[in-house]
Tab-separated table of C-alpha atoms in Angstrom:
chain	number	residue	atom	x	y	z
X	1	MET	CA	-27.134	-103.610	59.857
X	2	LYS	CA	-25.886	-105.149	63.081
X	3	LYS	CA	-26.452	-103.107	66.210
X	4	GLU	CA	-22.718	-102.701	66.703
X	5	GLU	CA	-22.393	-101.229	63.206
X	6	ILE	CA	-25.245	-98.806	63.809
X	7	LEU	CA	-23.676	-97.602	67.050
X	8	GLN	CA	-20.547	-96.637	65.112
X	9	LEU	CA	-22.705	-94.113	63.216
X	10	VAL	CA	-24.142	-92.562	66.381
X	11	ASP	CA	-23.299	-89.172	67.846
X	12	HIS	CA	-24.124	-90.171	71.429
X	13	THR	CA	-25.922	-87.064	72.621
X	14	LEU	CA	-26.748	-85.248	75.838
X	15	LEU	CA	-27.843	-81.621	75.409
X	16	GLY	CA	-30.398	-81.139	78.175
X	17	GLN	CA	-30.213	-77.828	80.026
X	18	ALA	CA	-29.693	-79.519	83.382
X	19	ALA	CA	-26.956	-81.930	82.227
X	20	THR	CA	-24.285	-82.394	84.899
X	21	TRP	CA	-20.659	-83.417	84.510
X	22	GLU	CA	-21.414	-86.819	86.029
X	23	GLU	CA	-24.083	-87.435	83.396
X	24	ILE	CA	-21.813	-86.230	80.618
X	25	ARG	CA	-18.949	-88.388	81.883
X	26	GLN	CA	-21.267	-91.396	81.613
X	27	ILE	CA	-22.125	-90.390	78.038
X	28	LEU	CA	-18.415	-90.251	77.239
X	29	ASP	CA	-17.702	-93.613	78.869
X	30	ASP	CA	-20.564	-95.272	77.006
X	31	ALA	CA	-19.608	-93.666	73.694
X	32	MET	CA	-16.066	-94.973	74.051
X	33	LYS	CA	-17.235	-98.424	75.113
X	34	TYR	CA	-19.581	-98.838	72.151
X	35	GLU	CA	-17.263	-97.058	69.686
X	36	ALA	CA	-19.740	-94.317	68.805
X	37	ALA	CA	-18.860	-91.793	66.111
X	38	SER	CA	-18.716	-88.978	68.678
X	39	ALA	CA	-20.235	-87.633	71.863
X	40	CYS	CA	-22.342	-84.499	71.355
X	41	ILE	CA	-22.450	-82.379	74.509
X	42	PRO	CA	-22.945	-78.751	75.637
X	43	ALA	CA	-20.144	-76.353	74.744
X	44	SER	CA	-19.424	-75.516	78.389
X	45	TYR	CA	-18.214	-79.084	78.946
X	46	VAL	CA	-16.112	-79.498	75.781
X	47	LYS	CA	-12.731	-78.710	77.346
X	48	GLN	CA	-13.327	-80.986	80.324
X	49	ALA	CA	-14.626	-83.738	78.048
X	50	ALA	CA	-11.722	-83.492	75.607
X	51	GLU	CA	-9.256	-83.759	78.481
X	52	TYR	CA	-11.177	-86.713	79.885
X	53	VAL	CA	-11.283	-88.810	76.691
X	54	LYS	CA	-7.651	-88.033	75.745
X	55	GLY	CA	-8.198	-88.400	72.012
X	56	LYS	CA	-10.087	-91.697	72.238
X	57	LEU	CA	-13.390	-90.149	71.103
X	58	PRO	CA	-14.288	-87.114	68.968
X	59	ILE	CA	-16.094	-84.440	70.960
X	60	CYS	CA	-18.966	-82.694	69.198
X	61	THR	CA	-20.867	-79.623	70.344
X	62	VAL	CA	-23.686	-77.373	69.146
X	63	ILE	CA	-23.637	-73.758	67.971
X	64	GLY	CA	-26.580	-71.332	67.902
X	65	PHE	CA	-28.552	-74.086	69.565
X	66	PRO	CA	-31.443	-74.789	69.488
X	67	ASN	CA	-33.128	-71.781	67.861
X	68	GLY	CA	-30.488	-70.636	65.385
X	69	TYR	CA	-31.162	-66.919	65.673
X	70	SER	CA	-27.876	-65.834	67.242
X	71	THR	CA	-25.971	-63.400	65.055
X	72	THR	CA	-23.330	-64.757	62.710
X	73	ALA	CA	-20.603	-63.097	64.794
X	74	VAL	CA	-21.786	-64.959	67.879
X	75	LYS	CA	-21.908	-68.288	66.034
X	76	VAL	CA	-18.405	-67.750	64.675
X	77	TYR	CA	-17.100	-66.898	68.152
X	78	GLU	CA	-18.824	-69.939	69.686
X	79	THR	CA	-17.288	-72.135	67.011
X	80	LYS	CA	-13.747	-70.827	67.460
X	81	ASP	CA	-14.065	-71.194	71.228
X	82	ALA	CA	-15.358	-74.766	70.947
X	83	VAL	CA	-12.550	-75.780	68.578
X	84	ALA	CA	-9.955	-74.154	70.839
X	85	ASN	CA	-11.370	-76.182	73.725
X	86	GLY	CA	-11.017	-79.447	71.818
X	87	ALA	CA	-14.192	-79.929	69.764
X	88	GLU	CA	-13.622	-82.067	66.676
X	89	GLU	CA	-17.147	-81.631	65.284
X	90	ILE	CA	-19.562	-78.695	65.245
X	91	ASP	CA	-23.343	-78.910	64.749
X	92	MET	CA	-24.752	-75.456	63.969
X	93	VAL	CA	-28.368	-74.340	63.616
X	94	ILE	CA	-29.232	-72.130	60.646
X	95	ASN	CA	-31.158	-68.874	60.956
X	96	ILE	CA	-34.551	-70.321	60.050
X	97	GLY	CA	-36.204	-66.916	59.919
X	98	TYR	CA	-33.677	-65.751	57.312
X	99	LEU	CA	-34.444	-68.824	55.227
X	100	LYS	CA	-38.160	-68.122	55.362
X	101	ASP	CA	-37.475	-64.488	54.455
X	102	LYS	CA	-35.600	-65.837	51.408
X	103	ARG	CA	-32.356	-64.236	52.565
X	104	TYR	CA	-30.533	-67.142	50.997
X	105	GLN	CA	-27.173	-65.477	50.483
X	106	GLU	CA	-27.007	-64.463	54.141
X	107	VAL	CA	-27.795	-68.019	55.219
X	108	GLU	CA	-25.075	-69.353	52.927
X	109	ASP	CA	-22.549	-66.725	54.028
X	110	GLU	CA	-23.163	-67.578	57.683
X	111	ILE	CA	-22.583	-71.284	57.100
X	112	ARG	CA	-19.420	-70.497	55.166
X	113	GLN	CA	-18.089	-68.281	57.960
X	114	VAL	CA	-18.816	-70.904	60.602
X	115	HIS	CA	-17.177	-73.533	58.410
X	116	GLU	CA	-14.066	-71.378	58.132
X	117	ALA	CA	-14.100	-70.940	61.914
X	118	CYS	CA	-14.045	-74.733	62.264
X	119	GLY	CA	-10.460	-74.697	60.988
X	120	GLY	CA	-10.774	-78.007	59.207
X	121	LYS	CA	-13.011	-79.685	61.783
X	122	ILE	CA	-16.319	-81.243	60.687
X	123	LEU	CA	-19.347	-78.966	60.349
X	124	LYS	CA	-22.909	-80.311	60.410
X	125	VAL	CA	-25.652	-77.848	59.479
X	126	ILE	CA	-28.985	-78.310	61.276
X	127	ILE	CA	-31.900	-77.113	59.130
X	128	GLU	CA	-34.791	-78.155	61.447
X	129	THR	CA	-36.826	-79.984	58.815
X	130	CYS	CA	-40.041	-80.033	60.892
X	131	LEU	CA	-40.315	-76.246	60.473
X	132	LEU	CA	-39.605	-76.156	56.738
X	133	THR	CA	-41.583	-76.618	53.553
X	134	GLU	CA	-40.428	-79.111	50.946
X	135	GLU	CA	-39.136	-76.229	48.840
X	136	GLU	CA	-37.152	-74.836	51.770
X	137	LYS	CA	-35.584	-78.230	52.506
X	138	VAL	CA	-34.451	-78.580	48.903
X	139	LYS	CA	-33.142	-74.993	48.924
X	140	MET	CA	-31.101	-75.699	52.043
X	141	CYS	CA	-29.552	-78.752	50.414
X	142	GLY	CA	-28.155	-76.467	47.727
X	143	ILE	CA	-27.050	-73.816	50.202
X	144	VAL	CA	-25.247	-76.293	52.478
X	145	THR	CA	-23.492	-77.803	49.474
X	146	ALA	CA	-22.418	-74.396	48.159
X	147	ALA	CA	-21.164	-73.301	51.588
X	148	GLY	CA	-18.822	-76.303	51.835
X	149	ALA	CA	-20.129	-77.956	55.020
X	150	GLU	CA	-19.468	-81.652	55.508
X	151	TYR	CA	-22.994	-82.598	56.675
X	152	ILE	CA	-26.580	-81.483	56.499
X	153	LYS	CA	-28.589	-82.468	59.591
X	154	THR	CA	-32.340	-82.851	59.992
X	155	SER	CA	-33.157	-81.618	63.474
X	156	THR	CA	-32.176	-80.306	66.884
X	157	GLY	CA	-34.529	-82.664	68.705
X	158	PHE	CA	-35.852	-79.594	70.556
X	159	SER	CA	-38.590	-78.534	68.126
X	160	THR	CA	-41.890	-80.018	66.927
X	161	GLY	CA	-40.475	-83.093	65.207
X	162	GLY	CA	-37.366	-85.110	64.415
X	163	ALA	CA	-35.852	-87.148	61.621
X	164	THR	CA	-37.971	-89.003	59.096
X	165	ALA	CA	-36.904	-91.387	56.362
X	166	LYS	CA	-38.751	-89.206	53.847
X	167	ASP	CA	-36.685	-86.147	54.759
X	168	VAL	CA	-33.441	-88.116	54.738
X	169	LYS	CA	-34.207	-89.428	51.238
X	170	LEU	CA	-35.031	-85.905	50.071
X	171	MET	CA	-31.799	-84.531	51.470
X	172	ARG	CA	-29.744	-87.394	50.095
X	173	THR	CA	-31.212	-86.695	46.662
X	174	HIS	CA	-30.564	-82.951	46.628
X	175	VAL	CA	-27.262	-82.371	48.442
X	176	GLY	CA	-23.964	-82.575	46.614
X	177	LYS	CA	-22.326	-85.981	46.454
X	178	GLU	CA	-19.608	-84.845	48.881
X	179	VAL	CA	-22.136	-83.814	51.567
X	180	LYS	CA	-23.242	-86.384	54.132
X	181	VAL	CA	-26.575	-86.570	55.936
X	182	LYS	CA	-27.148	-86.726	59.697
X	183	ALA	CA	-30.539	-87.777	61.034
X	184	ALA	CA	-31.392	-86.642	64.559
X	185	GLY	CA	-34.426	-86.367	66.793
X	186	GLY	CA	-36.913	-89.081	67.657
X	187	ILE	CA	-34.652	-92.074	66.998
X	188	SER	CA	-35.855	-94.424	69.694
X	189	SER	CA	-35.079	-97.940	68.388
X	190	PHE	CA	-32.675	-99.868	66.210
X	191	ASP	CA	-35.518	-100.325	63.730
X	192	ASP	CA	-35.805	-96.519	63.473
X	193	ALA	CA	-32.065	-96.301	62.965
X	194	ASN	CA	-32.037	-98.983	60.269
X	195	GLU	CA	-34.801	-97.213	58.365
X	196	LEU	CA	-32.903	-93.922	58.429
X	197	VAL	CA	-29.613	-95.505	57.381
X	198	GLU	CA	-31.334	-97.290	54.511
X	199	ALA	CA	-32.842	-93.944	53.492
X	200	GLY	CA	-29.338	-92.479	53.239
X	201	ALA	CA	-28.261	-91.257	56.687
X	202	ASP	CA	-24.523	-91.362	57.363
X	203	ARG	CA	-24.797	-90.306	61.012
X	204	LEU	CA	-27.446	-90.589	63.715
X	205	GLY	CA	-27.928	-88.209	66.620
X	206	THR	CA	-29.434	-89.941	69.644
X	207	SER	CA	-28.747	-91.220	73.143
X	208	ARG	CA	-31.402	-93.922	73.078
X	209	LEU	CA	-29.539	-96.578	71.074
X	210	VAL	CA	-26.594	-96.840	73.439
X	211	LYS	CA	-29.016	-97.086	76.362
X	212	LEU	CA	-30.829	-99.922	74.600
X	213	MET	CA	-27.553	-101.744	74.001
X	214	LYS	CA	-26.519	-101.293	77.621
X	215	ASN	CA	-29.822	-102.740	78.809
X	216	THR	CA	-29.361	-105.716	76.496
X	217	ASP	CA	-25.786	-106.270	77.763
X	218	THR	CA	-26.968	-106.296	81.369
X	219	GLY	CA	-29.894	-108.583	80.619
X	220	SER	CA	-32.524	-106.041	81.636
X	221	GLY	CA	-34.217	-105.969	78.233
X	222	TYR	CA	-35.527	-102.889	76.502
């Protein structure tokens, strides 16, 4: 794919704890310039960001991030608050401990409740593949499909590993045909991105690709 086409699949992301409004504003400007799929930012900045972009760019935020062990009630509240503030897309982290305890119905029920709280907005479910066994990854594909979420997502980017083509292929194989796949974490080049898209990723979570394109545009190289 051309670089411009790849950028249209990118959720241009800044989720660092010390992120300032000036840094987030730059993320928004760059995402609009390069026609990214969305900008993924901390929930505390969603309202300000939505007002800033004035409908020109979907605003995405994260719920139960990055560890996933908030209670369901907290995740539902966070989601409703984010949507009320202007979020168009929600990326939630599952309760990984519940999955490992085989509390599958509770994991599914939580995703379903968060999805309902989205009120028709897009929900992406982060399963943190680097912490899961192959069996658990496959199980989550079924759970995410059953719960009605629009996307399954590989990683937060805050744990021990990120997206791999192998995991994307596995997820693409086992989720329902209506569920899309988002690869995130460790995407540092357009070659990485191409490999993940070819493996079946519909979205990419990263900030690196836009930075690479900006450097190319200004003639400063990679």
